[in-house]
């Protein structure tokens, strides 16, 4: 039986400081993100960051939380269910699909345990980041290896399933078509309008160590523009969501939006391909903060009615579920 494990970053259990604090602690304890000596970092984390940041962050989460729970988790569960149905249809037999989060719940280990209990003989692991970087897919796969080893050690008589991984899918057949259609559904391009393609930034040190993320982000932006027929001068590649004082990959989103506004841009759309599901980095940082930044700067520059469009993440769209299902079929058959 084929098992599929889809992985993503995660979400707090509730939009409260009490729930955000352990989630943030787990996130900021990841050495793939914060590679600072623990003797230095732990006091900073425990006595400077964790007592203060959860309260501020909770206010942002509360703007988007629903009665049913975290929008991020709810969409991720729909992804899981639709992928399970699609793969079962394609293969003509049941396929076990589980969701695991790098931080928070459901944990990666709990998802692995569910697959093992279902009796799978092979597992395809898919971090849901189209572009690969150590800080996203890399840390998810590292956590998978740790949790998988632990789960297997607890089942000494269990035959070890064969494991295969899909580390990225930005260049998979159909992906750019799905992304382009999501832009068309939300925004109409005309010469002079600007499409900003924004990705989560990474420390420049990652690139220096051989991380190929910058190349894949550039190729994604160029491929998307080509699919949409957008002139090169109307496409802007940016990065966002840096969170410490290290040197990060740029140019950064908000300064670029201010530049576009100062140059007279009146209509801007932002799409964030690295995020497969909308989260606080998109819904709040882009949909709220970046929107306010551009509209304010454009009005100061004399634009009477500036327009800002955030292009939602692909989420559980049938188009991207089909792309993932085909990749998994090829990898796991």
Tab-separated table of C-alpha atoms in Angstrom:
chain	number	residue	atom	x	y	z
A	1	UNK	CA	0.000	0.000	0.000
A	2	UNK	CA	1.251	3.459	-0.884
A	3	UNK	CA	1.486	6.071	1.841
A	4	UNK	CA	1.921	9.793	1.237
A	5	UNK	CA	3.090	12.290	3.820
A	6	UNK	CA	2.524	15.957	3.024
A	7	UNK	CA	4.459	18.375	5.219
A	8	UNK	CA	4.191	22.081	5.920
A	9	UNK	CA	5.388	24.655	8.417
A	10	UNK	CA	2.515	24.592	10.899
A	11	UNK	CA	0.260	26.807	12.960
A	12	UNK	CA	-0.445	27.474	16.641
A	13	UNK	CA	-3.343	25.553	18.175
A	14	UNK	CA	-5.140	28.790	19.020
A	15	UNK	CA	-4.715	32.551	18.405
A	16	UNK	CA	-3.649	33.191	21.990
A	17	UNK	CA	-0.281	34.059	23.572
A	18	UNK	CA	-0.472	30.827	25.588
A	19	UNK	CA	-0.800	28.712	22.438
A	20	UNK	CA	1.612	30.759	20.343
A	21	UNK	CA	4.441	30.643	22.899
A	22	UNK	CA	5.267	26.890	22.593
A	23	UNK	CA	4.773	27.023	18.824
A	24	UNK	CA	7.149	29.976	18.525
A	25	UNK	CA	9.656	28.315	20.834
A	26	UNK	CA	9.727	25.209	18.654
A	27	UNK	CA	10.019	27.322	15.500
A	28	UNK	CA	12.836	29.515	16.800
A	29	UNK	CA	14.715	26.549	18.264
A	30	UNK	CA	15.224	25.053	14.803
A	31	UNK	CA	18.947	25.177	14.017
A	32	UNK	CA	18.133	25.271	10.305
A	33	UNK	CA	16.667	28.726	10.890
A	34	UNK	CA	18.688	30.084	13.811
A	35	UNK	CA	22.216	28.703	13.739
A	36	UNK	CA	23.491	30.590	16.774
A	37	UNK	CA	25.367	28.932	19.673
A	38	UNK	CA	22.717	27.663	22.099
A	39	UNK	CA	24.404	29.307	25.104
A	40	UNK	CA	23.814	32.654	23.413
A	41	UNK	CA	20.475	31.983	21.742
A	42	UNK	CA	18.527	30.277	24.551
A	43	UNK	CA	18.620	33.261	26.945
A	44	UNK	CA	17.627	35.611	24.101
A	45	UNK	CA	14.758	33.323	23.113
A	46	UNK	CA	13.493	32.561	26.616
A	47	UNK	CA	13.914	35.956	28.253
A	48	UNK	CA	13.589	38.477	25.408
A	49	UNK	CA	11.458	36.986	22.624
A	50	UNK	CA	9.033	34.532	24.222
A	51	UNK	CA	7.789	36.845	27.001
A	52	UNK	CA	6.868	39.571	24.479
A	53	UNK	CA	6.303	38.465	20.893
A	54	UNK	CA	3.404	35.983	21.411
A	55	UNK	CA	1.047	38.732	22.579
A	56	UNK	CA	1.750	40.874	19.520
A	57	UNK	CA	1.527	37.904	17.171
A	58	UNK	CA	-1.758	36.742	18.720
A	59	UNK	CA	-3.450	39.969	17.634
A	60	UNK	CA	-2.447	39.241	14.035
A	61	UNK	CA	-3.695	35.646	14.131
A	62	UNK	CA	-7.003	36.735	15.648
A	63	UNK	CA	-7.781	38.783	12.533
A	64	UNK	CA	-7.942	35.633	10.397
A	65	UNK	CA	-8.904	32.822	12.789
A	66	UNK	CA	-12.278	31.199	12.189
A	67	UNK	CA	-14.800	29.499	14.454
A	68	UNK	CA	-13.654	26.184	12.968
A	69	UNK	CA	-10.011	26.902	13.791
A	70	UNK	CA	-6.809	27.863	11.984
A	71	UNK	CA	-7.416	28.694	8.296
A	72	UNK	CA	-3.966	27.296	7.558
A	73	UNK	CA	-4.773	23.952	9.160
A	74	UNK	CA	-8.268	23.765	7.678
A	75	UNK	CA	-6.960	24.301	4.134
A	76	UNK	CA	-4.127	21.834	4.734
A	77	UNK	CA	-6.651	19.184	5.774
A	78	UNK	CA	-8.633	19.806	2.590
A	79	UNK	CA	-5.392	19.370	0.621
A	80	UNK	CA	-4.849	16.043	2.367
A	81	UNK	CA	-8.378	14.805	1.714
A	82	UNK	CA	-8.462	15.884	-1.940
A	83	UNK	CA	-5.039	14.377	-2.597
A	84	UNK	CA	-6.133	11.098	-0.996
A	85	UNK	CA	-9.255	10.981	-3.167
A	86	UNK	CA	-7.360	11.864	-6.343
A	87	UNK	CA	-4.590	9.313	-5.782
A	88	UNK	CA	-7.057	6.583	-4.880
A	89	UNK	CA	-8.919	7.325	-8.115
A	90	UNK	CA	-5.745	7.291	-10.207
A	91	UNK	CA	-4.302	4.124	-8.669
A	92	UNK	CA	-7.549	2.198	-8.429
A	93	UNK	CA	-6.790	1.213	-4.841
A	94	UNK	CA	-6.701	2.941	-1.446
A	95	UNK	CA	-3.819	5.326	-0.812
A	96	UNK	CA	-3.036	6.526	2.712
A	97	UNK	CA	-2.353	10.271	2.851
A	98	UNK	CA	-1.451	12.058	6.087
A	99	UNK	CA	-0.563	15.626	7.026
A	100	UNK	CA	2.327	16.535	9.302
A	101	UNK	CA	3.596	19.910	10.478
A	102	UNK	CA	7.223	20.826	11.124
A	103	UNK	CA	6.115	22.868	14.131
A	104	UNK	CA	2.900	22.384	16.093
A	105	UNK	CA	0.116	19.904	15.397
A	106	UNK	CA	-0.448	17.459	13.825
A	107	UNK	CA	3.198	16.610	14.335
A	108	UNK	CA	5.330	14.927	11.715
A	109	UNK	CA	5.752	11.914	13.986
A	110	UNK	CA	1.998	11.482	14.534
A	111	UNK	CA	1.469	11.496	10.762
A	112	UNK	CA	4.210	8.896	10.274
A	113	UNK	CA	2.665	6.704	12.961
A	114	UNK	CA	-0.712	6.882	11.217
A	115	UNK	CA	0.887	5.727	7.949
A	116	UNK	CA	2.730	2.869	9.656
A	117	UNK	CA	-0.449	1.782	11.434
A	118	UNK	CA	-2.263	1.795	8.067
A	119	UNK	CA	0.192	-0.830	6.825
A	120	UNK	CA	1.964	1.122	4.076
A	121	UNK	CA	4.911	-0.543	2.342
A	122	UNK	CA	6.287	2.651	0.787
A	123	UNK	CA	6.042	6.330	1.642
A	124	UNK	CA	6.359	9.372	-0.613
A	125	UNK	CA	7.243	12.473	1.412
A	126	UNK	CA	6.205	15.825	-0.051
A	127	UNK	CA	7.071	19.105	1.682
A	128	UNK	CA	4.515	21.542	0.264
A	129	UNK	CA	7.006	24.189	-0.836
A	130	UNK	CA	7.292	24.482	-4.634
A	131	UNK	CA	10.803	25.937	-4.323
A	132	UNK	CA	13.362	24.062	-2.237
A	133	UNK	CA	15.443	25.647	0.507
A	134	UNK	CA	17.079	24.422	3.691
A	135	UNK	CA	14.799	26.706	5.708
A	136	UNK	CA	11.562	25.139	4.405
A	137	UNK	CA	11.635	21.772	2.626
A	138	UNK	CA	15.072	21.026	4.059
A	139	UNK	CA	14.069	21.316	7.690
A	140	UNK	CA	10.828	19.382	7.068
A	141	UNK	CA	12.761	16.492	5.543
A	142	UNK	CA	15.290	16.568	8.365
A	143	UNK	CA	12.481	16.355	10.921
A	144	UNK	CA	10.938	13.503	8.925
A	145	UNK	CA	14.188	11.520	9.126
A	146	UNK	CA	14.377	12.064	12.890
A	147	UNK	CA	10.727	11.221	13.552
A	148	UNK	CA	10.724	8.265	11.139
A	149	UNK	CA	13.764	6.765	12.837
A	150	UNK	CA	12.117	7.198	16.219
A	151	UNK	CA	8.814	5.687	15.069
A	152	UNK	CA	10.555	2.677	13.528
A	153	UNK	CA	12.647	2.127	16.667
A	154	UNK	CA	9.396	1.879	18.611
A	155	UNK	CA	8.243	-0.843	16.173
A	156	UNK	CA	11.241	-3.223	16.001
A	157	UNK	CA	9.236	-5.966	14.246
A	158	UNK	CA	7.749	-3.637	11.643
A	159	UNK	CA	9.200	-3.951	8.122
A	160	UNK	CA	10.756	-0.640	7.155
A	161	UNK	CA	8.781	1.050	4.340
A	162	UNK	CA	10.655	2.286	1.305
A	163	UNK	CA	10.872	6.094	1.446
A	164	UNK	CA	11.046	8.472	-1.497
A	165	UNK	CA	10.963	12.251	-1.383
A	166	UNK	CA	9.812	15.090	-3.617
A	167	UNK	CA	11.901	18.078	-2.582
A	168	UNK	CA	10.363	20.681	-4.935
A	169	UNK	CA	7.794	21.010	-7.703
A	170	UNK	CA	8.103	24.498	-9.192
A	171	UNK	CA	9.193	22.941	-12.501
A	172	UNK	CA	6.669	20.077	-12.480
A	173	UNK	CA	4.340	19.845	-15.493
A	174	UNK	CA	1.273	21.962	-14.862
A	175	UNK	CA	2.519	23.876	-11.823
A	176	UNK	CA	3.200	27.192	-13.563
A	177	UNK	CA	-0.074	26.837	-15.459
A	178	UNK	CA	-1.932	26.463	-12.157
A	179	UNK	CA	-0.111	29.448	-10.680
A	180	UNK	CA	-0.771	31.577	-13.761
A	181	UNK	CA	-4.476	30.738	-13.688
A	182	UNK	CA	-4.677	31.797	-10.044
A	183	UNK	CA	-3.286	35.192	-11.051
A	184	UNK	CA	-5.765	35.524	-13.936
A	185	UNK	CA	-8.642	34.630	-11.622
A	186	UNK	CA	-7.828	37.509	-9.269
A	187	UNK	CA	-6.241	40.202	-11.454
A	188	UNK	CA	-6.177	41.397	-15.040
A	189	UNK	CA	-2.849	42.490	-16.514
A	190	UNK	CA	-2.425	45.468	-18.810
A	191	UNK	CA	0.890	47.108	-19.762
A	192	UNK	CA	1.961	49.404	-16.948
A	193	UNK	CA	0.398	47.320	-14.209
A	194	UNK	CA	2.954	45.543	-12.010
A	195	UNK	CA	3.099	41.934	-10.863
A	196	UNK	CA	5.259	41.449	-7.773
A	197	UNK	CA	6.372	37.849	-7.234
A	198	UNK	CA	7.390	37.595	-3.581
A	199	UNK	CA	9.115	34.716	-1.809
A	200	UNK	CA	10.085	34.101	1.800
A	201	UNK	CA	13.632	35.367	2.171
A	202	UNK	CA	16.553	33.271	3.396
A	203	UNK	CA	19.832	34.349	5.014
A	204	UNK	CA	22.468	35.145	2.391
A	205	UNK	CA	24.732	32.656	4.176
A	206	UNK	CA	22.446	29.843	2.966
A	207	UNK	CA	23.051	30.869	-0.637
A	208	UNK	CA	26.795	31.056	-0.012
A	209	UNK	CA	26.643	27.487	1.334
A	210	UNK	CA	25.084	26.238	-1.903
A	211	UNK	CA	21.330	26.639	-1.392
A	212	UNK	CA	19.803	26.864	-4.897
A	213	UNK	CA	16.644	28.633	-3.725
A	214	UNK	CA	17.504	31.974	-5.419
A	215	UNK	CA	17.792	30.270	-8.801
A	216	UNK	CA	14.439	28.503	-8.427
A	217	UNK	CA	12.646	31.662	-7.283
A	218	UNK	CA	14.000	33.595	-10.258
A	219	UNK	CA	13.030	30.812	-12.652
A	220	UNK	CA	9.533	30.662	-11.143
A	221	UNK	CA	9.017	34.414	-11.529
A	222	UNK	CA	10.265	34.382	-15.112
A	223	UNK	CA	8.202	31.313	-16.011
A	224	UNK	CA	5.060	32.817	-14.490
A	225	UNK	CA	5.546	36.086	-16.370
A	226	UNK	CA	5.982	34.152	-19.609
A	227	UNK	CA	2.781	32.165	-19.022
A	228	UNK	CA	0.885	35.400	-18.374
A	229	UNK	CA	2.439	37.355	-21.229
A	230	UNK	CA	3.664	40.076	-18.884
A	231	UNK	CA	6.432	42.366	-20.093
A	232	UNK	CA	9.717	41.934	-18.178
A	233	UNK	CA	9.609	45.551	-16.962
A	234	UNK	CA	6.239	44.869	-15.320
A	235	UNK	CA	7.444	41.928	-13.200
A	236	UNK	CA	9.288	42.483	-9.926
A	237	UNK	CA	10.952	39.697	-7.903
A	238	UNK	CA	11.078	40.352	-4.147
A	239	UNK	CA	11.623	38.581	-0.824
A	240	UNK	CA	9.868	38.997	2.511
A	241	UNK	CA	9.529	37.895	6.142
A	242	UNK	CA	13.130	38.252	7.370
A	243	UNK	CA	13.136	38.027	11.147
A	244	UNK	CA	16.577	38.838	12.541
A	245	UNK	CA	19.630	41.024	11.962
A	246	UNK	CA	21.488	38.700	9.595
A	247	UNK	CA	21.927	39.700	5.961
A	248	UNK	CA	18.937	38.324	4.053
A	249	UNK	CA	18.254	37.748	0.383
A	250	UNK	CA	16.631	40.778	-1.259
A	251	UNK	CA	15.290	43.045	-2.646
A	252	UNK	CA	12.611	43.245	0.027
A	253	UNK	CA	8.902	43.514	-0.657
A	254	UNK	CA	7.882	46.736	1.066
A	255	UNK	CA	10.775	48.933	-0.169
A	256	UNK	CA	10.048	47.695	-3.696
A	257	UNK	CA	6.366	48.559	-3.297
A	258	UNK	CA	7.345	52.059	-2.156
A	259	UNK	CA	9.650	52.382	-5.161
A	260	UNK	CA	6.901	51.330	-7.556
A	261	UNK	CA	4.500	53.786	-5.949
A	262	UNK	CA	7.020	56.623	-6.233
A	263	UNK	CA	7.500	55.788	-9.925
A	264	UNK	CA	3.764	56.163	-10.517
A	265	UNK	CA	2.547	52.568	-10.452
A	266	UNK	CA	-1.205	52.648	-9.899
A	267	UNK	CA	-2.095	48.941	-9.987
A	268	UNK	CA	-0.003	46.251	-8.289
A	269	UNK	CA	-0.658	42.561	-7.667
A	270	UNK	CA	1.424	40.404	-5.324
A	271	UNK	CA	1.679	36.623	-5.579
A	272	UNK	CA	3.715	34.518	-3.123
A	273	UNK	CA	4.466	31.134	-4.746
A	274	UNK	CA	6.572	29.647	-1.925
A	275	UNK	CA	3.477	29.567	0.299
A	276	UNK	CA	1.241	26.671	-0.757
A	277	UNK	CA	-1.355	27.690	1.851
A	278	UNK	CA	-2.162	31.188	3.042
A	279	UNK	CA	-0.734	31.967	6.465
A	280	UNK	CA	0.181	34.964	8.604
A	281	UNK	CA	3.077	35.818	6.253
A	282	UNK	CA	0.632	36.218	3.385
A	283	UNK	CA	-2.710	37.144	4.937
A	284	UNK	CA	-1.253	39.704	7.345
A	285	UNK	CA	2.206	40.708	6.091
A	286	UNK	CA	1.108	41.008	2.457
A	287	UNK	CA	-2.674	41.281	2.528
A	288	UNK	CA	-2.676	43.908	5.290
A	289	UNK	CA	0.745	45.490	5.926
A	290	UNK	CA	2.093	45.519	2.369
A	291	UNK	CA	-1.270	46.679	1.033
A	292	UNK	CA	-1.305	49.631	3.438
A	293	UNK	CA	2.316	50.440	2.585
A	294	UNK	CA	1.674	50.579	-1.161
A	295	UNK	CA	-1.636	52.449	-1.015
A	296	UNK	CA	-0.209	55.073	1.342
A	297	UNK	CA	2.958	55.557	-0.737
A	298	UNK	CA	0.985	55.723	-3.997
A	299	UNK	CA	-1.343	58.395	-2.640
A	300	UNK	CA	1.635	60.404	-1.421
A	301	UNK	CA	3.033	60.156	-4.964
A	302	UNK	CA	-0.183	61.599	-6.381
A	303	UNK	CA	-2.041	58.460	-7.460
A	304	UNK	CA	-5.709	59.096	-6.701
A	305	UNK	CA	-7.054	55.544	-6.628
A	306	UNK	CA	-4.213	53.028	-6.226
A	307	UNK	CA	-5.161	49.374	-6.529
A	308	UNK	CA	-3.452	46.533	-4.644
A	309	UNK	CA	-4.378	42.886	-5.217
A	310	UNK	CA	-3.104	39.963	-3.198
A	311	UNK	CA	-3.264	36.727	-5.205
A	312	UNK	CA	-4.310	33.937	-2.794
A	313	UNK	CA	-2.146	30.838	-2.415
A	314	UNK	CA	-3.083	27.834	-4.529
A	315	UNK	CA	-4.193	25.959	-1.423
A	316	UNK	CA	-6.420	23.011	-2.324
A	317	UNK	CA	-7.189	24.096	-5.899
A	318	UNK	CA	-7.910	21.115	-8.143
A	319	UNK	CA	-5.164	22.248	-10.516
A	320	UNK	CA	-2.338	21.946	-7.996
A	321	UNK	CA	-3.788	18.787	-6.434
A	322	UNK	CA	-3.544	17.268	-9.920
A	323	UNK	CA	0.078	18.387	-10.262
A	324	UNK	CA	0.997	16.833	-6.912
A	325	UNK	CA	-0.921	13.629	-7.601
A	326	UNK	CA	0.889	13.108	-10.903
A	327	UNK	CA	4.275	13.705	-9.253
A	328	UNK	CA	3.481	11.290	-6.451
A	329	UNK	CA	2.251	8.660	-8.909
A	330	UNK	CA	5.506	8.892	-10.843
A	331	UNK	CA	7.591	8.722	-7.673
A	332	UNK	CA	5.655	6.076	-5.783
A	333	UNK	CA	4.433	3.695	-8.479
